[in-house]
């Protein structure tokens, strides 16, 4: 007889096969899940790492070392004729006072080279500070006053512990004798760390201890002002036209495709446009916030238009129909009802666009906003630089003190970005409406 | 000066708004309902008539005045100055302008130049005075016209709405003008460049050293404009970036959409998107000062030669920057796959990862490819990271530990600093810009097309 085919046998086989493979499959499942978790943790770790690296490098820049010098405001040096003529006071040799005071602190130092090293302890801005003090109050002349002057960047870096004193003398920027002097000053309580207000009040400088971001901040402000004044009205108008008025035809299709493509054009190409059109063709001034603002507004426009259209579509048609039904014209319907309801969404989109414009630097390099500019710009036509470009410029400089300041400038930039994005989120949360 | 005129015009125009509105009430007599439009439209009508024509004339005048004055001054110059070669003449004119603006002049000014500067100043004064008179009289004439036209029958609302509509239409064409401007500006300079360097040399040449001799008689390099090393460098760095960004971005998107609890997703997703909001200059700083030295130290420890501006450092950091692009775009794509497909797979006994690998990914593949293409175009056009962390010398190499340069880096180095607009060096930047624009445009068009096609498939 033929063997009866047991119907249960293959079923048991399948079960066995499945069961045999199950451990392997579950392991694969767990592995896959782990890969996903690892990927996310890597991404988040990068965020944390970057912030940690920048903050740890940058926070010391918010403090600055000052040295107390007993300055003898010697009348023979400042005002030999005793007439207190402001012209004479202005042109006196204040550096000599600083030098004399340093010599009085360390009378044992001799020899040209050692003396020069000693004089380098104080920043080159110290004479200017003394001049300002004397011009402010001429009665100082003839007296001896303790004056807190800015320490040089090397001293500052050393005091902050960023130079390892156990290194060989030839490998560090500060010499043994300098260290001895600084230790003596510290022992005498003549060193102090204060909040670094220079960082926020001064323009750029070649001396790290005198360099600040005020000029870049003002440049960013004027640039963004131009950007906002141009891109917001034009962006809103375009969004309104395309969403509410435009007939569906080839022309509006072309505009739409164009806007989507512009949103993905590399930013540096906008810089080329700015250079060729605004500077060479229209002859606008180089390095001016006006041109920077024009270029950035062309870049920001697509962002505002796309956000604006999304906000307009989220307004339900019933509102439009109700307004038209009450006899409003189409423009009244948009102006009185649709636009106010879509405005929070449009503002959110614009703020995000402005935040992006604030962080943008590549197109501004093309139109000459990378110059070394000490003066703080006073208007849209003055040569200026912006905060991200200032960061780029400082990042190239080798001094440790500039690395610190670059990181601090990045922290300020990130603070502004967080502020703007936070504002956008609050706006959205506060005014978001679900219909 | 012109700012005050603008302010005056603005004040005048807003004054006209109230006048027009009052006038509308007056002509309406006892009942406002006699008017065709709301009174405020009559006000706006008057304000527009007052401000708009004057503003247009003002803008045209400000744009044209300097060149007209310059022309007049040039013609009034003594013949020996006027017949100078164009370059020298420009210098003379520059001196005149500097004198007028009270700036420091290069040399002791010639009496003829001084006279010309006086002439210039006079013309400027006359021009400005004429501008004030013209603008103001036009504004008043416009307002008077509107004032006279206001009657209960005047269709003020329709007129005002026509103007607003015109503004809307013009605004919407600015996007087109921007694109046209980009194309024209890169195209013109590129054509000039290809007049000096054959296009085949540019696209196929293996040597890139854009230093040209400054003077005709100068010995030295005549410049080589073979862009292949730049393209190779760009591809190398973007390739490294994609090697970092695609696995991490795609796996994060899969985990967030398929495995993560809603709570975890709600915190991890925005945290990951922080990476997209950080300015690129910050990434550049991070790459140049943290990642590159780290890689060099690791390389030295392993006995490898790592350049301090290695392609690896720039590529790694660029990859980090692109992670959120890949993850959020593929997240959209994965979420668009219908739930029924997942359910079908689970019903057949597949585990989650098997469903993802065998059902979800094949179904979402076109969309994922599209989002990767968008990310690639982003990587190619990225500037600051490579400017700060990649090298300047054009090496033709596939070794990620060496320094390479990219298209964007070369554009920046060629165009920052002093430049002459007719040298091949400057024009080369525009040719590179054109290549960049065209390549990213093609990538974007393909990617958008693929993504849209794919979305339609499941809608």
Coordinates of N, CA, C and O in Angstrom, one line a residue, chain B residues 126-283:
Chain B
X126 N 21.6 122.4 -9.2 CA 20.4 122.7 -10.1 C 19.5 121.5 -10.3 O 18.3 121.6 -10.1
X127 N 20.2 120.4 -10.5 CA 19.4 119.1 -10.6 C 18.5 118.9 -9.4 O 17.3 118.6 -9.5
X128 N 19.1 119.0 -8.2 CA 18.3 118.7 -7.0 C 17.2 119.7 -6.8 O 16.1 119.3 -6.5
X129 N 17.5 121.0 -7.1 CA 16.4 122.0 -7.0 C 15.3 121.7 -7.9 O 14.1 121.7 -7.6
X130 N 15.7 121.3 -9.2 CA 14.7 121.0 -10.2 C 13.9 119.8 -9.8 O 12.6 119.7 -10.0
X131 N 14.6 118.8 -9.2 CA 13.9 117.6 -8.7 C 12.8 118.0 -7.7 O 11.6 117.5 -7.8
X132 N 13.2 118.8 -6.7 CA 12.2 119.2 -5.7 C 11.0 119.9 -6.3 O 9.8 119.5 -6.1
X133 N 11.3 120.8 -7.2 CA 10.2 121.6 -7.8 C 9.3 120.6 -8.7 O 8.1 120.6 -8.5
X134 N 10.0 119.8 -9.5 CA 9.2 118.9 -10.3 C 8.3 117.9 -9.5 O 7.1 117.8 -9.8
X135 N 8.9 117.3 -8.5 CA 8.2 116.3 -7.7 C 7.0 117.0 -7.0 O 5.9 116.5 -7.0
X136 N 7.3 118.1 -6.3 CA 6.3 118.8 -5.5 C 5.1 119.3 -6.4 O 4.0 119.1 -6.1
X137 N 5.5 119.9 -7.6 CA 4.4 120.4 -8.4 C 3.6 119.2 -9.0 O 2.4 119.3 -9.1
X138 N 4.3 118.1 -9.3 CA 3.5 117.0 -9.8 C 2.6 116.4 -8.7 O 1.4 116.1 -9.0
X139 N 3.1 116.4 -7.5 CA 2.3 115.9 -6.4 C 1.0 116.8 -6.2 O -0.1 116.3 -6.0
X140 N 1.3 118.1 -6.2 CA 0.1 119.0 -6.0 C -0.8 118.9 -7.2 O -2.1 118.9 -7.0
X141 N -0.3 118.9 -8.4 CA -1.2 118.8 -9.6 C -2.0 117.5 -9.5 O -3.2 117.5 -9.8
X142 N -1.4 116.4 -9.1 CA -2.1 115.1 -9.0 C -3.2 115.3 -8.0 O -4.4 114.8 -8.2
X143 N -2.9 115.8 -6.8 CA -3.9 116.0 -5.8 C -5.0 116.8 -6.2 O -6.2 116.5 -6.0
X144 N -4.7 117.9 -7.0 CA -5.7 118.8 -7.4 C -6.6 118.1 -8.4 O -7.9 118.3 -8.4
X145 N -6.0 117.3 -9.3 CA -6.8 116.6 -10.3 C -7.8 115.7 -9.6 O -9.0 115.6 -9.9
X146 N -7.3 114.9 -8.6 CA -8.2 114.0 -7.8 C -9.3 114.8 -7.1 O -10.4 114.4 -7.1
X147 N -8.9 115.9 -6.5 CA -9.8 116.8 -5.8 C -11.0 117.2 -6.7 O -12.1 117.1 -6.3
X148 N -10.6 117.6 -7.9 CA -11.7 118.0 -8.8 C -12.5 116.8 -9.3 O -13.7 117.0 -9.6
X149 N -11.9 115.7 -9.4 CA -12.6 114.5 -10.0 C -13.6 113.9 -9.0 O -14.5 113.2 -9.4
X150 N -13.4 114.2 -7.7 CA -14.2 113.6 -6.7 C -15.7 114.0 -6.8 O -16.0 115.2 -6.8
X151 N -16.5 113.1 -7.1 CA -18.0 113.4 -7.1 C -18.7 112.1 -6.7 O -18.0 111.1 -6.6
X152 N -19.9 112.2 -6.3 CA -20.6 111.0 -5.9 C -20.5 109.9 -6.9 O -20.6 108.7 -6.6
X153 N -20.4 110.2 -8.2 CA -20.4 109.2 -9.2 C -19.1 108.5 -9.5 O -19.0 107.5 -10.2
X154 N -18.0 109.1 -8.9 CA -16.7 108.6 -9.2 C -16.5 107.2 -8.6 O -16.8 107.0 -7.4
X155 N -16.0 106.3 -9.4 CA -15.9 104.9 -8.9 C -14.5 104.8 -8.3 O -13.6 104.1 -8.8
X156 N -14.4 105.4 -7.1 CA -13.1 105.5 -6.4 C -12.5 104.1 -6.1 O -11.4 103.8 -6.2
X157 N -13.4 103.2 -5.5 CA -12.9 101.9 -5.1 C -12.3 101.1 -6.3 O -11.2 100.6 -6.1
X158 N -13.0 101.2 -7.4 CA -12.5 100.4 -8.5 C -11.1 100.9 -9.0 O -10.2 100.1 -9.3
X159 N -11.0 102.2 -9.0 CA -9.7 102.8 -9.4 C -8.6 102.4 -8.4 O -7.5 102.0 -8.8
X160 N -8.9 102.5 -7.1 CA -7.9 102.2 -6.1 C -7.5 100.7 -6.2 O -6.4 100.3 -6.2
X161 N -8.6 99.8 -6.4 CA -8.3 98.4 -6.5 C -7.5 98.1 -7.8 O -6.7 97.1 -7.7
X162 N -7.7 98.8 -8.8 CA -6.9 98.6 -10.0 C -5.4 98.8 -9.7 O -4.6 98.0 -10.1
X163 N -5.1 99.8 -9.0 CA -3.7 100.1 -8.6 C -3.1 99.0 -7.7 O -2.0 98.5 -8.0
X164 N -3.9 98.6 -6.7 CA -3.5 97.5 -5.8 C -3.2 96.2 -6.6 O -2.2 95.5 -6.5
X165 N -4.2 96.0 -7.5 CA -4.0 94.8 -8.4 C -2.7 94.8 -9.2 O -2.0 93.8 -9.3
X166 N -2.4 96.0 -9.7 CA -1.2 96.2 -10.5 C 0.0 95.8 -9.6 O 0.9 95.1 -10.1
X167 N 0.0 96.3 -8.4 CA 1.1 96.1 -7.5 C 1.2 94.6 -7.2 O 2.4 94.1 -7.3
X168 N 0.1 93.9 -7.1 CA 0.2 92.5 -6.8 C 0.8 91.7 -8.0 O 1.7 90.9 -7.9
X169 N 0.4 92.1 -9.2 CA 0.9 91.4 -10.4 C 2.4 91.7 -10.6 O 3.2 90.8 -10.8
X170 N 2.8 93.0 -10.3 CA 4.2 93.3 -10.5 C 5.0 92.5 -9.5 O 6.1 92.0 -9.8
X171 N 4.5 92.4 -8.2 CA 5.3 91.7 -7.2 C 5.5 90.3 -7.6 O 6.6 89.7 -7.4
X172 N 4.5 89.7 -8.2 CA 4.6 88.2 -8.5 C 5.5 88.0 -9.7 O 6.0 86.9 -9.8
X173 N 5.9 89.0 -10.5 CA 6.8 88.8 -11.5 C 8.3 88.9 -11.1 O 9.2 88.6 -11.9
X174 N 8.4 89.4 -9.9 CA 9.8 89.6 -9.4 C 10.6 88.3 -9.4 O 11.8 88.2 -9.7
X175 N 9.9 87.2 -9.0 CA 10.5 85.9 -9.0 C 11.1 85.6 -10.4 O 12.2 85.1 -10.5
X176 N 10.3 85.9 -11.4 CA 10.8 85.7 -12.8 C 12.0 86.5 -13.1 O 13.0 86.0 -13.7
X177 N 11.9 87.8 -12.7 CA 13.0 88.7 -13.0 C 14.3 88.2 -12.3 O 15.4 88.3 -12.8
X178 N 14.1 87.7 -11.1 CA 15.3 87.2 -10.4 C 16.0 86.0 -11.2 O 17.2 86.0 -11.4
X179 N 15.1 85.1 -11.6 CA 15.7 84.0 -12.4 C 16.4 84.5 -13.7 O 17.5 84.1 -14.0
X180 N 15.7 85.4 -14.4 CA 16.2 86.0 -15.6 C 17.6 86.7 -15.3 O 18.6 86.5 -16.0
X181 N 17.5 87.4 -14.2 CA 18.8 88.1 -13.8 C 19.9 87.2 -13.5 O 21.0 87.4 -14.0
X182 N 19.6 86.1 -12.8 CA 20.7 85.1 -12.5 C 21.2 84.6 -13.8 O 22.4 84.5 -14.1
X183 N 20.3 84.1 -14.7 CA 20.7 83.5 -16.0 C 21.6 84.5 -16.8 O 22.7 84.2 -17.2
X184 N 21.0 85.7 -16.9 CA 21.8 86.7 -17.8 C 23.1 87.0 -17.2 O 24.1 87.1 -17.9
X185 N 23.2 87.2 -15.8 CA 24.4 87.7 -15.3 C 25.5 86.6 -15.4 O 26.6 86.9 -15.7
X186 N 25.1 85.3 -15.2 CA 26.2 84.3 -15.3 C 26.5 84.0 -16.8 O 27.6 83.8 -17.2
X187 N 25.4 84.1 -17.6 CA 25.6 83.8 -19.0 C 26.5 84.8 -19.7 O 27.5 84.4 -20.4
X188 N 26.3 86.1 -19.5 CA 27.1 87.1 -20.2 C 28.5 86.9 -19.9 O 29.4 86.9 -20.8
X189 N 28.8 86.9 -18.6 CA 30.2 86.8 -18.2 C 30.9 85.5 -18.7 O 32.0 85.4 -19.1
X190 N 30.0 84.4 -18.7 CA 30.6 83.1 -19.1 C 30.9 83.2 -20.6 O 31.9 82.6 -21.0
X191 N 30.1 83.8 -21.4 CA 30.3 83.9 -22.8 C 31.6 84.7 -23.0 O 32.5 84.3 -23.8
X192 N 31.8 85.8 -22.3 CA 33.1 86.5 -22.4 C 34.3 85.6 -22.0 O 35.3 85.6 -22.7
X193 N 34.1 84.8 -21.0 CA 35.1 83.9 -20.5 C 35.4 82.8 -21.6 O 36.6 82.6 -21.9
X194 N 34.4 82.3 -22.2 CA 34.6 81.3 -23.2 C 35.2 81.9 -24.5 O 35.8 81.1 -25.3
X195 N 35.2 83.2 -24.6 CA 35.9 83.8 -25.7 C 37.4 83.8 -25.5 O 38.2 83.8 -26.4
X196 N 37.8 83.8 -24.2 CA 39.2 83.7 -23.9 C 39.7 82.3 -23.7 O 40.9 82.0 -24.1
X197 N 38.9 81.5 -23.1 CA 39.3 80.1 -22.9 C 38.3 79.2 -23.6 O 37.1 79.3 -23.3
X198 N 38.7 78.3 -24.4 CA 37.7 77.4 -25.1 C 37.0 76.6 -24.1 O 37.5 76.2 -23.1
X199 N 35.7 76.4 -24.4 CA 34.8 75.7 -23.5 C 35.3 74.3 -23.2 O 35.2 73.7 -22.1
X200 N 35.9 73.6 -24.3 CA 36.3 72.3 -24.1 C 37.5 72.2 -23.1 O 37.6 71.3 -22.3
X201 N 38.4 73.2 -23.2 CA 39.5 73.3 -22.2 C 39.0 73.4 -20.8 O 39.5 72.9 -19.8
X202 N 37.9 74.2 -20.7 CA 37.3 74.5 -19.3 C 36.7 73.2 -18.8 O 37.0 72.9 -17.6
X203 N 35.9 72.5 -19.6 CA 35.1 71.4 -19.0 C 36.0 70.1 -19.0 O 35.7 69.3 -18.1
X204 N 37.0 70.0 -19.8 CA 37.8 68.8 -19.8 C 39.2 68.9 -19.4 O 39.9 67.9 -19.2
X205 N 39.7 70.1 -19.2 CA 41.1 70.3 -18.8 C 41.4 69.7 -17.4 O 40.5 69.8 -16.5
X206 N 42.6 69.2 -17.2 CA 43.0 68.6 -15.9 C 43.8 69.6 -15.0 O 44.2 69.2 -14.0
X207 N 44.1 70.7 -15.5 CA 45.0 71.7 -14.8 C 44.2 72.9 -14.4 O 43.5 73.5 -15.2
X208 N 44.2 73.3 -13.1 CA 43.5 74.5 -12.7 C 44.5 75.3 -11.9 O 45.0 75.0 -10.8
X209 N 44.9 76.4 -12.5 CA 45.7 77.4 -11.8 C 45.4 78.8 -12.4 O 45.9 79.2 -13.4
X210 N 44.4 79.5 -11.8 CA 43.8 80.6 -12.4 C 44.7 81.9 -12.3 O 44.2 83.0 -12.6
X211 N 45.9 81.8 -11.8 CA 46.7 83.0 -11.7 C 47.1 83.4 -13.1 O 47.9 82.7 -13.8
X212 N 46.7 84.6 -13.6 CA 47.1 85.1 -14.9 C 48.1 86.2 -14.6 O 48.1 86.8 -13.6
X213 N 48.9 86.5 -15.6 CA 49.9 87.6 -15.5 C 49.1 88.9 -15.4 O 48.1 89.1 -16.1
X214 N 49.6 89.8 -14.5 CA 48.9 91.0 -14.3 C 49.2 92.0 -15.5 O 48.4 92.8 -15.9
X215 N 50.5 92.0 -15.9 CA 50.9 92.9 -17.0 C 51.2 92.0 -18.2 O 51.6 90.9 -18.1
X216 N 51.1 92.7 -19.4 CA 51.4 91.9 -20.6 C 52.8 91.4 -20.7 O 53.1 90.3 -21.1
X217 N 53.8 92.2 -20.2 CA 55.2 91.9 -20.3 C 55.7 91.0 -19.2 O 56.8 90.7 -19.1
X218 N 54.8 90.6 -18.3 CA 55.2 89.9 -17.1 C 55.4 88.4 -17.4 O 54.7 87.8 -18.2
X219 N 56.5 87.9 -16.9 CA 56.8 86.5 -17.0 C 55.9 85.8 -16.0 O 55.4 86.3 -15.1
X220 N 55.7 84.5 -16.3 CA 54.9 83.8 -15.3 C 53.7 83.0 -15.9 O 53.6 83.0 -17.2
X221 N 52.9 82.5 -15.1 CA 51.9 81.6 -15.6 C 50.9 82.4 -16.4 O 50.5 83.5 -16.1
X222 N 50.4 81.7 -17.5 CA 49.4 82.3 -18.3 C 48.0 81.9 -17.8 O 47.0 82.3 -18.3
X223 N 48.0 81.0 -16.8 CA 46.7 80.5 -16.2 C 46.2 79.3 -17.0 O 46.3 79.2 -18.2
X224 N 45.7 78.4 -16.2 CA 45.2 77.2 -16.8 C 43.8 77.0 -16.2 O 43.6 77.1 -15.0
X225 N 42.8 76.8 -17.0 CA 41.4 76.8 -16.5 C 40.7 75.5 -16.8 O 39.7 75.5 -17.4
X226 N 41.4 74.4 -16.4 CA 40.7 73.1 -16.6 C 40.0 72.8 -15.3 O 40.6 72.7 -14.2
X227 N 38.7 72.7 -15.4 CA 37.9 72.6 -14.1 C 37.7 71.2 -13.6 O 37.0 71.0 -12.6
X228 N 38.2 70.2 -14.3 CA 38.0 68.8 -13.9 C 38.4 68.6 -12.4 O 37.7 68.0 -11.6
X229 N 39.6 69.1 -12.0 CA 39.9 68.9 -10.5 C 38.9 69.5 -9.6 O 38.6 68.9 -8.5
X230 N 38.3 70.6 -10.0 CA 37.3 71.2 -9.1 C 36.0 70.3 -9.0 O 35.5 70.1 -8.0
X231 N 35.6 69.8 -10.2 CA 34.4 68.9 -10.2 C 34.7 67.7 -9.4 O 33.9 67.2 -8.6
X232 N 35.9 67.1 -9.6 CA 36.3 65.9 -8.8 C 36.3 66.2 -7.3 O 35.7 65.4 -6.5
X233 N 36.8 67.3 -7.0 CA 36.9 67.7 -5.5 C 35.5 67.9 -5.0 O 35.2 67.4 -3.9
X234 N 34.6 68.6 -5.7 CA 33.2 68.8 -5.3 C 32.5 67.4 -5.1 O 31.9 67.2 -4.1
X235 N 32.7 66.5 -6.1 CA 32.1 65.2 -6.0 C 32.6 64.4 -4.8 O 31.9 63.8 -4.1
X236 N 33.9 64.5 -4.6 CA 34.5 63.8 -3.4 C 33.9 64.2 -2.1 O 33.4 63.4 -1.3
X237 N 33.9 65.5 -1.9 CA 33.4 66.1 -0.6 C 31.9 65.8 -0.5 O 31.4 65.3 0.5
X238 N 31.1 66.0 -1.6 CA 29.7 65.7 -1.5 C 29.5 64.2 -1.3 O 28.5 63.8 -0.6
X239 N 30.3 63.4 -1.9 CA 30.2 61.9 -1.8 C 30.4 61.5 -0.3 O 29.6 60.8 0.3
X240 N 31.4 62.1 0.3 CA 31.6 61.8 1.8 C 30.4 62.3 2.6 O 29.9 61.6 3.5
X241 N 30.0 63.5 2.2 CA 28.8 64.0 3.0 C 27.6 63.1 2.9 O 26.9 62.8 3.8
X242 N 27.4 62.6 1.6 CA 26.2 61.7 1.5 C 26.4 60.4 2.2 O 25.5 59.8 2.7
X243 N 27.7 59.9 2.2 CA 27.9 58.7 3.0 C 27.6 58.8 4.4 O 27.2 57.9 5.1
X244 N 27.8 60.0 5.0 CA 27.4 60.3 6.4 C 25.9 60.5 6.5 O 25.2 59.9 7.3
X245 N 25.4 61.3 5.6 CA 24.0 61.8 5.8 C 22.9 60.8 5.4 O 21.9 60.7 6.1
X246 N 23.2 60.0 4.4 CA 22.1 59.1 3.9 C 21.8 58.0 4.9 O 20.6 57.9 5.3
X247 N 22.8 57.2 5.4 CA 22.4 56.2 6.3 C 21.8 56.8 7.6 O 20.8 56.3 8.1
X248 N 22.5 57.8 8.2 CA 22.0 58.3 9.4 C 20.6 59.0 9.3 O 19.7 58.7 10.0
X249 N 20.5 59.8 8.2 CA 19.2 60.4 8.0 C 18.1 59.4 7.7 O 17.0 59.5 8.3
X250 N 18.4 58.5 6.9 CA 17.3 57.5 6.5 C 16.9 56.6 7.7 O 15.7 56.4 8.0
X251 N 17.9 56.2 8.4 CA 17.6 55.3 9.6 C 16.9 56.1 10.6 O 16.0 55.6 11.3
X252 N 17.3 57.4 10.8 CA 16.5 58.1 11.8 C 15.1 58.3 11.4 O 14.2 58.2 12.2
X253 N 14.9 58.6 10.1 CA 13.5 58.8 9.6 C 12.7 57.5 9.8 O 11.6 57.6 10.3
X254 N 13.3 56.4 9.5 CA 12.6 55.1 9.6 C 12.3 54.8 11.1 O 11.2 54.5 11.5
X255 N 13.3 55.1 12.0 CA 13.0 54.8 13.4 C 11.9 55.7 13.9 O 11.0 55.3 14.6
X256 N 12.0 57.0 13.5 CA 11.1 58.0 14.1 C 9.7 57.7 13.6 O 8.7 57.8 14.3
X257 N 9.5 57.2 12.3 CA 8.2 57.0 11.8 C 7.6 55.6 12.1 O 6.4 55.5 12.2
X258 N 8.5 54.6 12.3 CA 8.0 53.3 12.5 C 8.1 52.8 13.9 O 7.3 52.0 14.4
X259 N 9.1 53.1 14.6 CA 9.4 52.6 16.0 C 9.1 53.5 17.1 O 8.6 53.1 18.1
X260 N 9.4 54.8 16.9 CA 9.4 55.7 18.1 C 8.0 55.9 18.7 O 7.0 55.9 17.9
X261 N 8.0 56.1 20.0 CA 6.7 56.5 20.6 C 6.4 57.9 20.2 O 7.3 58.7 20.0
X262 N 5.1 58.3 20.2 CA 4.8 59.7 19.9 C 5.6 60.7 20.7 O 6.0 61.8 20.2
X263 N 5.8 60.4 22.0 CA 6.5 61.3 22.9 C 7.9 61.5 22.4 O 8.4 62.6 22.3
X264 N 8.6 60.4 22.2 CA 10.0 60.4 21.7 C 10.1 61.2 20.4 O 11.0 62.0 20.2
X265 N 9.2 60.9 19.5 CA 9.2 61.6 18.2 C 9.0 63.1 18.4 O 9.7 63.8 17.7
X266 N 8.2 63.5 19.3 CA 7.9 64.9 19.5 C 9.1 65.6 20.0 O 9.2 66.8 19.7
X267 N 10.0 65.0 20.7 CA 11.2 65.7 21.2 C 12.4 65.5 20.2 O 13.1 66.4 20.0
X268 N 12.5 64.2 19.7 CA 13.7 64.0 18.9 C 13.7 64.7 17.6 O 14.7 65.1 17.0
X269 N 12.5 64.8 17.0 CA 12.4 65.3 15.6 C 12.9 66.8 15.6 O 13.7 67.2 14.8
X270 N 12.3 67.6 16.5 CA 12.7 69.0 16.4 C 14.2 69.2 16.8 O 14.9 70.0 16.3
X271 N 14.7 68.3 17.8 CA 16.1 68.4 18.2 C 17.0 68.1 17.0 O 18.0 68.8 16.8
X272 N 16.6 67.2 16.2 CA 17.4 66.8 15.0 C 17.3 68.0 14.0 O 18.3 68.3 13.3
X273 N 16.2 68.6 13.9 CA 16.0 69.7 13.0 C 16.8 71.0 13.4 O 17.0 71.9 12.5
X274 N 17.2 71.0 14.6 CA 18.1 72.1 15.0 C 19.3 72.2 14.1 O 19.8 73.3 13.7
X275 N 19.8 71.0 13.7 CA 20.9 71.0 12.8 C 20.7 71.8 11.5 O 21.6 72.3 10.9
X276 N 19.5 71.8 11.0 CA 19.2 72.5 9.8 C 19.2 74.0 10.0 O 19.3 74.8 9.1
X277 N 19.0 74.5 11.3 CA 18.8 75.9 11.5 C 20.2 76.6 11.8 O 20.3 77.8 11.8
X278 N 21.2 75.8 12.1 CA 22.5 76.4 12.5 C 23.1 77.0 11.2 O 23.2 76.3 10.2
X279 N 23.6 78.2 11.3 CA 24.3 78.8 10.1 C 25.5 78.0 9.7 O 26.2 77.4 10.5
X280 N 25.7 78.0 8.4 CA 26.7 77.2 7.8 C 28.1 77.6 8.2 O 29.0 76.8 8.3
X281 N 28.2 78.9 8.6 CA 29.6 79.4 9.0 C 30.0 78.8 10.3 O 31.1 78.5 10.6
X282 N 29.0 78.4 11.1 CA 29.2 77.7 12.4 C 29.8 76.3 12.1 O 30.7 75.9 12.7
X283 N 29.2 75.6 11.1 CA 29.7 74.3 10.7 C 31.1 74.5 10.2 O 32.0 73.6 10.5

